[in-house]
Tab-separated table of C-alpha atoms in Angstrom:
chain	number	residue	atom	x	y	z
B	174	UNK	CA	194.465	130.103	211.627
B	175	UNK	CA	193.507	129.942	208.090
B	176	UNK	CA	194.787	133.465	207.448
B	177	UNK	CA	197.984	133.051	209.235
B	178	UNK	CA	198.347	130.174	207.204
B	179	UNK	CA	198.065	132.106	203.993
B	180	UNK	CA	199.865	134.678	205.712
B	181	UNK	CA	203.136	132.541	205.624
B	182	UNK	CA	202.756	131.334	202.510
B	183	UNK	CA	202.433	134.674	200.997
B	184	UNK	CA	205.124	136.216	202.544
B	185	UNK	CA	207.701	133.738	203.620
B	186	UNK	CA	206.967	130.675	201.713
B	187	UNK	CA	206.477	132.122	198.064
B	188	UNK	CA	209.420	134.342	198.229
B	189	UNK	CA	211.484	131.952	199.015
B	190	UNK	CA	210.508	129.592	196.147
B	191	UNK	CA	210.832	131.764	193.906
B	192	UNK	CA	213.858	133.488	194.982
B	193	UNK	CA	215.554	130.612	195.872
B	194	UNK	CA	214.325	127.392	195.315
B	195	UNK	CA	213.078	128.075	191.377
B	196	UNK	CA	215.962	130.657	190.592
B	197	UNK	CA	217.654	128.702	188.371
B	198	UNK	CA	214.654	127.743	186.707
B	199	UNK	CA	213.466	131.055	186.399
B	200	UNK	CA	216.824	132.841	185.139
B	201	UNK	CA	217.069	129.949	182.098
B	202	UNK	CA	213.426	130.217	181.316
B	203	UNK	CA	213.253	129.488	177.028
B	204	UNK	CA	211.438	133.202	176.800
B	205	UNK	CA	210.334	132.828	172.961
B	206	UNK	CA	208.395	129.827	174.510
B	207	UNK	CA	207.359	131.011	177.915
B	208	UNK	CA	206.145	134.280	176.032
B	209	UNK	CA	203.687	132.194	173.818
B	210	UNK	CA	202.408	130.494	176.091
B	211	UNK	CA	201.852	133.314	178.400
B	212	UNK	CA	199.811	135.220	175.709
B	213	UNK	CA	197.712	132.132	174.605
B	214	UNK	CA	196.891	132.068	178.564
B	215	UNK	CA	195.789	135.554	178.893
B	216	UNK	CA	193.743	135.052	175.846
B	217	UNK	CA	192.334	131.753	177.204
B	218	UNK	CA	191.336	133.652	181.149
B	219	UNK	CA	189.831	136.718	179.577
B	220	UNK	CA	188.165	135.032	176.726
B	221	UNK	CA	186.599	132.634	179.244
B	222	UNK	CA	185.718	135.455	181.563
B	223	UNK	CA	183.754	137.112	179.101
B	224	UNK	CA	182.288	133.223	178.315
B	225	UNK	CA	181.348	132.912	182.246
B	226	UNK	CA	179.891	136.598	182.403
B	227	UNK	CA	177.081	136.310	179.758
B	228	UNK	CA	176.672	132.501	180.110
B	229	UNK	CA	175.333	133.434	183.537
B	230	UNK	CA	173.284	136.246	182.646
B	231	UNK	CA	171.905	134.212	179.778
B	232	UNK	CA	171.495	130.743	181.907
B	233	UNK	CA	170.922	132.308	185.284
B	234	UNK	CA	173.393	130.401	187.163
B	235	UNK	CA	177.501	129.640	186.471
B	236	UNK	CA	179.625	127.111	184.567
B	237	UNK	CA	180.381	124.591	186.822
B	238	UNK	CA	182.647	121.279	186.376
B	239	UNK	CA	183.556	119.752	189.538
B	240	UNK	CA	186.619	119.280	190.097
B	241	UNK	CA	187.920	120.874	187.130
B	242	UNK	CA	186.108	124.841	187.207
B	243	UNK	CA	185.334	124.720	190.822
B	244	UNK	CA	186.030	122.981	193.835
B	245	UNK	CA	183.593	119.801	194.906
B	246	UNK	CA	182.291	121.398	197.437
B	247	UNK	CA	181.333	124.743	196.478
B	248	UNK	CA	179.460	123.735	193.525
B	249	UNK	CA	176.689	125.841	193.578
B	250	UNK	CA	177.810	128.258	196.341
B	251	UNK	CA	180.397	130.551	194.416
B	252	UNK	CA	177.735	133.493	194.914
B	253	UNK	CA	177.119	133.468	198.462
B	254	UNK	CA	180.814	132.295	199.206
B	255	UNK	CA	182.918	133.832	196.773
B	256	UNK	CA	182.183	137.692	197.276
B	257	UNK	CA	180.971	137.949	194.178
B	258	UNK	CA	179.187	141.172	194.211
B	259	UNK	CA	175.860	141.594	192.245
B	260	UNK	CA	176.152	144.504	189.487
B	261	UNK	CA	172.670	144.637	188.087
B	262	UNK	CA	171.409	141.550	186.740
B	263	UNK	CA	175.282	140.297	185.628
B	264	UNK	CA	178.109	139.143	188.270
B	265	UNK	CA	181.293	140.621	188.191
B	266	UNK	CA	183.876	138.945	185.623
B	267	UNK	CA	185.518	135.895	187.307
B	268	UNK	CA	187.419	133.837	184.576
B	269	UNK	CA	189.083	130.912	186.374
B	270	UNK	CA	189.562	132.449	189.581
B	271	UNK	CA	185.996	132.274	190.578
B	272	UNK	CA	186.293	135.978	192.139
B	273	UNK	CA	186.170	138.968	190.078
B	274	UNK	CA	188.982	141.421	191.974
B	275	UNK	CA	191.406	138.523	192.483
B	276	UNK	CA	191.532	138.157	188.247
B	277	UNK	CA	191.476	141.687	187.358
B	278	UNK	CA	194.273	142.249	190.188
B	279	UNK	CA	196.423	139.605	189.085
B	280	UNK	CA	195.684	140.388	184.899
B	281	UNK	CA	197.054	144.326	185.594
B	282	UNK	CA	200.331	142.699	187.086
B	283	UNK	CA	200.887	141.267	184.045
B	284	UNK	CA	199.061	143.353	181.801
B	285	UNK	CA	202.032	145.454	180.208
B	286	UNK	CA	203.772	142.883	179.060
B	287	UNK	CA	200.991	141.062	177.245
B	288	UNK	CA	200.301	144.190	175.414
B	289	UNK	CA	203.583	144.849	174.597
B	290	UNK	CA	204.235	140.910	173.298
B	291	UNK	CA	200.522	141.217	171.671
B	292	UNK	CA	200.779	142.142	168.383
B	293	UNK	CA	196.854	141.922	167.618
B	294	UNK	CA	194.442	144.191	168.402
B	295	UNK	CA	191.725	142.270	168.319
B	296	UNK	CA	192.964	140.081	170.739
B	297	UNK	CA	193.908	143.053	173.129
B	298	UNK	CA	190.425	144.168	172.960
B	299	UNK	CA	189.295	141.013	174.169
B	300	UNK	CA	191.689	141.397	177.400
B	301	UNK	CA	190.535	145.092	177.679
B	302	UNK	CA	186.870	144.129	177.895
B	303	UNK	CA	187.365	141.377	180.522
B	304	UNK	CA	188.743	144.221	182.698
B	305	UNK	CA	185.458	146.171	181.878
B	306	UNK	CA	183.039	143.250	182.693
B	307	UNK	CA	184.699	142.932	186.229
B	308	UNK	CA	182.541	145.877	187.398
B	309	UNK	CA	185.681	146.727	189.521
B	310	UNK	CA	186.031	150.318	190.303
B	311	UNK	CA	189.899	149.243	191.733
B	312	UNK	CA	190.537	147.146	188.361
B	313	UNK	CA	189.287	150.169	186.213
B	314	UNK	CA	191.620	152.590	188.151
B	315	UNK	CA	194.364	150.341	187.642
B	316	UNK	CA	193.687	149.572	184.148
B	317	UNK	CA	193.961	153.311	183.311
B	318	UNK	CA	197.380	153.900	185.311
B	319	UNK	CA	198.651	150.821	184.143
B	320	UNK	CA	197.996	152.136	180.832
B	321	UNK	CA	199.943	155.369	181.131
B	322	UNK	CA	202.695	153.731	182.065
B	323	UNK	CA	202.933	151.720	179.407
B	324	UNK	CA	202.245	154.743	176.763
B	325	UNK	CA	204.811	157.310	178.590
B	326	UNK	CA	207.681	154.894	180.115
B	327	UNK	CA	207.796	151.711	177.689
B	328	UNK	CA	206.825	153.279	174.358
B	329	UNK	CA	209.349	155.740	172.730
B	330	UNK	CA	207.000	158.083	170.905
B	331	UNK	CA	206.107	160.487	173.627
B	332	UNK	CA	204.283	162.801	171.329
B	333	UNK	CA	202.511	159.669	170.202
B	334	UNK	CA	201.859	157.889	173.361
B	335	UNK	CA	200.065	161.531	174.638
B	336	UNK	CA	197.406	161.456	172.149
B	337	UNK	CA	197.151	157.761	172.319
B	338	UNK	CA	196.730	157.797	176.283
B	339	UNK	CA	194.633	160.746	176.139
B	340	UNK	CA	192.173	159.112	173.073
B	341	UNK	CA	192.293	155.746	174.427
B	342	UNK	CA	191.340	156.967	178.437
B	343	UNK	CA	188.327	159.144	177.515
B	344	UNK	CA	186.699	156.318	175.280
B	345	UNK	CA	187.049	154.375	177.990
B	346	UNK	CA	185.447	156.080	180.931
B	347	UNK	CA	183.150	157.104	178.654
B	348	UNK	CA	182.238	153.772	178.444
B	349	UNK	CA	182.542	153.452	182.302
B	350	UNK	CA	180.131	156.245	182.390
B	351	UNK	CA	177.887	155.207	180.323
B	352	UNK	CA	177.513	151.455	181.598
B	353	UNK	CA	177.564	152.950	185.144
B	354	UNK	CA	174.477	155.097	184.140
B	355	UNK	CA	171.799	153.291	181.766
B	356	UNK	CA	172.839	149.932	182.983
B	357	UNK	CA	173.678	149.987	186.630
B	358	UNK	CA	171.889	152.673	187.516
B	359	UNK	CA	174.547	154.463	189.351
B	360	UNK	CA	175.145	158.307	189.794
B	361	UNK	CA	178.760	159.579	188.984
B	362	UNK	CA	179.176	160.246	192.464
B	363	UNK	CA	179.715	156.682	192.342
B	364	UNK	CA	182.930	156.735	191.129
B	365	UNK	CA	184.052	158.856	194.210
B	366	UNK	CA	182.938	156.927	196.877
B	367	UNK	CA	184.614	158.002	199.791
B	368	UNK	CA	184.261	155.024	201.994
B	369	UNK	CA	185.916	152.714	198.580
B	370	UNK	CA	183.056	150.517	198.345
B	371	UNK	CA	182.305	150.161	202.296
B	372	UNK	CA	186.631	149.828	202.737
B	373	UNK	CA	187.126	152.842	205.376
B	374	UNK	CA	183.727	151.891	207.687
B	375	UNK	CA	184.755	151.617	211.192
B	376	UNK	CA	188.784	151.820	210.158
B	377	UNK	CA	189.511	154.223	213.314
B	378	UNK	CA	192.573	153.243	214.982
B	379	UNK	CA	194.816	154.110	217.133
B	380	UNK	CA	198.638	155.740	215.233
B	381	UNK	CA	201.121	153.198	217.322
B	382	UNK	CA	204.815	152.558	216.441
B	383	UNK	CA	204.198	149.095	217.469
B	384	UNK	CA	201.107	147.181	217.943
B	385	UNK	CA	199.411	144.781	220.366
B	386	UNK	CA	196.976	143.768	217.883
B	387	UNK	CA	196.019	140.296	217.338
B	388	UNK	CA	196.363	139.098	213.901
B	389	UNK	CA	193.494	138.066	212.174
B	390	UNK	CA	194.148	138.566	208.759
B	391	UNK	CA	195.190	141.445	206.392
B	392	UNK	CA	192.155	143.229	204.969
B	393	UNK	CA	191.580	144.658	201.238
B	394	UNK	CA	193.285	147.924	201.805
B	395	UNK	CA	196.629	146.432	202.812
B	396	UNK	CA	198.281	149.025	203.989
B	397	UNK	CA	196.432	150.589	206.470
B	398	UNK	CA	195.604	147.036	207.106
B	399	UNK	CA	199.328	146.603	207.870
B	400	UNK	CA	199.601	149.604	209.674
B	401	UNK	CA	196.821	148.970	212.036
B	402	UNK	CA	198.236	144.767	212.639
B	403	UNK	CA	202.102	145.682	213.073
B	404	UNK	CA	202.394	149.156	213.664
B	405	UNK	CA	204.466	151.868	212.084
B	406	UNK	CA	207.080	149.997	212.316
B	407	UNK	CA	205.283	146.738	210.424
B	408	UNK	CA	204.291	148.663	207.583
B	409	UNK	CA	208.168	150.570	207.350
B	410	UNK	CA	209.280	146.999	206.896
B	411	UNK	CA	206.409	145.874	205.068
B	412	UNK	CA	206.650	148.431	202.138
B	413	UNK	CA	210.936	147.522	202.439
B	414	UNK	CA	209.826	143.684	201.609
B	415	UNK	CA	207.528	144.464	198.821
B	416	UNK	CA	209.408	147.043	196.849
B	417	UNK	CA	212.724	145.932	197.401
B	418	UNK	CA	212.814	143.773	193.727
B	419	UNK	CA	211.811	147.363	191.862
B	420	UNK	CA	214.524	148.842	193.896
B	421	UNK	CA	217.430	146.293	193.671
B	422	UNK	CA	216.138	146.292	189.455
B	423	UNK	CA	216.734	150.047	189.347
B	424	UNK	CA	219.800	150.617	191.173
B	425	UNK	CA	221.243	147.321	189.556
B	426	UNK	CA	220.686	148.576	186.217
B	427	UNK	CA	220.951	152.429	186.989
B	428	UNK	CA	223.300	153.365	183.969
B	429	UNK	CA	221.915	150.664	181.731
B	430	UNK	CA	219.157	151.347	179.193
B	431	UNK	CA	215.807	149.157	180.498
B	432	UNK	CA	214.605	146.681	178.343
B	433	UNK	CA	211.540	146.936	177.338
B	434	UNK	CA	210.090	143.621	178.679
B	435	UNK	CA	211.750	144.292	182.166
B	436	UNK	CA	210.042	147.512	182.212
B	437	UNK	CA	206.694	146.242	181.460
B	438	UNK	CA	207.481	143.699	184.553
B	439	UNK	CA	208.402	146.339	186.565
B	440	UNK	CA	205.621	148.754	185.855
B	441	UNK	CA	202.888	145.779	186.350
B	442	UNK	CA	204.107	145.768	189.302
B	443	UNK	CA	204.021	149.069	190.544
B	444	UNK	CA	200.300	148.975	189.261
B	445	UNK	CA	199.779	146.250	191.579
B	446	UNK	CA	201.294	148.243	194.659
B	447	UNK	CA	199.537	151.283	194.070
B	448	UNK	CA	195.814	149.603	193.597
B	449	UNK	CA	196.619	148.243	197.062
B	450	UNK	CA	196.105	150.938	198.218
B	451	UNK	CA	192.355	150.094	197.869
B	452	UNK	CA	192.553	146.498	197.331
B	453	UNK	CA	195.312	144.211	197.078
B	454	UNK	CA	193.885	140.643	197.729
B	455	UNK	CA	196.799	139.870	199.040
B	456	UNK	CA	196.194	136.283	201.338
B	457	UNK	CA	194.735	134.822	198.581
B	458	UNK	CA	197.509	132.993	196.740
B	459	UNK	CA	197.047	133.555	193.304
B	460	UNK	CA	197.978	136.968	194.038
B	461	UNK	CA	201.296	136.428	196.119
B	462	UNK	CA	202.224	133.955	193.595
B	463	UNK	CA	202.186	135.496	190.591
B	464	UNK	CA	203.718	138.965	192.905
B	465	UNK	CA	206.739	136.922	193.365
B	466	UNK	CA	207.126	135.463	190.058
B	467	UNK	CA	207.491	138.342	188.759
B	468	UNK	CA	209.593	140.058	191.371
B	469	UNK	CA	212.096	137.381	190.826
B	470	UNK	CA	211.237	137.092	186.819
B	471	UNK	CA	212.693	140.563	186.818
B	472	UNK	CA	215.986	140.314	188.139
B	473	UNK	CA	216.969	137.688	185.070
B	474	UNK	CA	218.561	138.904	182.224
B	475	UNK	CA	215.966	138.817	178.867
B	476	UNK	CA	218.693	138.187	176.419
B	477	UNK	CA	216.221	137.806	173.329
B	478	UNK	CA	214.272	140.958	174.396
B	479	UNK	CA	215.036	142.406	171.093
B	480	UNK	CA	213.270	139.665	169.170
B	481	UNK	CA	210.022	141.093	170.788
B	482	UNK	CA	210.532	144.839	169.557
């Protein structure tokens, strides 16, 4: 019941908030405001992150405030209740989500646009090596394509952005590789796993139009996930629900030049759909709420976009 709780609220509930009920809201947003506190708050999650990460490798257990950096009751339990999988002697990266995929899922969705509003790069490395400390072979994938989107589609220079993507993706899987080897003791086969982390074990299922599936709740990979709960049919409509803000934004604005803040909206979340392939976290709210923000976020009109250039 819990799950078709969350189920509702993630798909009917949250889109109609922000669709409907905070439209208004939403469409007269004071964006020179809204834009600094949004980058003092991805500053604040990934600089805590990084905080949480070493604290409990130093310390041997988390930062915990009841009430305040965890819930009462799972004091003390976040790492035999919150799936927070072991990486050597660290724990993935969990910032104030208390689960390591959920934050790096929810940071690529919005991930563009800090680094296009981010002028410093010191304070974009910061966000960069959060998404390294989550030990998240999903976040890392999406990190990289999230990154040549913003080099190719959002910044002009294409000769530039090349050698740029090119430079700044081999450092960093040779980091990956590195960390992977001396420090978690992993082959390189490990970045091909070909069950994703334990994701395809026992996913054998029959190829229905419609399904007589129970629901129980929608797993990591969502759209096989999908698939397998609704049908063909379920995951036609499905994929209809979830795209249909990129595709009413581009056919909207077909003979209009993109700004460049809508396009780092709309490329966050493309990340997000294609890393759901593998793992989308999508029942747990944080997710589906900041999904929808920004799905209705980006059919306003930025009319200061060009302050931000």
């Amino acid at each position: 019941s819990g799950f078709f709780i969350s189920f509702l609220v993630s798909f009917l509930f949250l889109p109609f908030i922000f669709f409907l009920v905070f439209s208004e809201y939403i469409e007269n947003l004071d964006l020179e405001y809204f834009f600094k506190i949004f980058k003092r708050s991805i500053l604040f999650i990934s600089s805590y992150g990084i905080f949480l990460f070493f604290y409990r490798g130093i310390f041997g257990s988390l930062f915990e405030i009841p009430l305040l950096t965890v819930n009462w009751h799972e004091k003390g339990l976040l790492e035999t209740i919150k799936c927070i999988n072991h990486r050597g002697f660290f724990l993935k990266l969990i910032s104030t989500y208390n689960n390591g995929n959920i934050y790096g899922i929810c940071l690529l969705m919005v991930l563009p646009l800090y680094k296009y509003l981010e002028k410093s790069i010191f304070k974009k490395s910061i966000v960069k090596l959060s998404i390294i400390l989550t030990l998240s072979r999903t976040v890392w994938i999406g990190y990289i394509l999230a990154d040549f989107f913003f080099d190719f589609f959002i910044i002009k220079n294409k000769k530039k952005s090349l050698i740029k993507f090119l430079i700044s993706s081999i450092c960093f899987i040779v980091i990956l590789l590195i960390f992977a080897k001396f420090y978690l003791h992993k082959p390189f086969s490990w970045y091909f796993d070909t069950t994703l982390g334990g994701r395809l074990v026992d996913k054998s299922f029959e190829v229905n139009f419609f399904s007589n599936m129970p629901f129980i709740h929608i797993e990591e990979m969502v759209y096989l996930s999908i698939f397998n709960t609704f049908g063909f049919l379920g995951l036609l409509f499905f994929i209809i629900g979830m795209c249909f803000s990129l595709f009413n934004y581009l056919f909207k604005n077909i003979n209009v030049e993109k700004s460049p803040i809508d396009l780092c909206i709309f490329f966050g979340l493309l990340t997000y759909l294609i890393i759901s392939i593998s793992d989308s976290a999508a029942l747990y709210l944080p997710v589906m709420a900041f999904y929808w923000f920004l799905s209705s976020f980006l059919q306003t009109k930025k009319r200061i976009f060009n302050e931000f250039s």
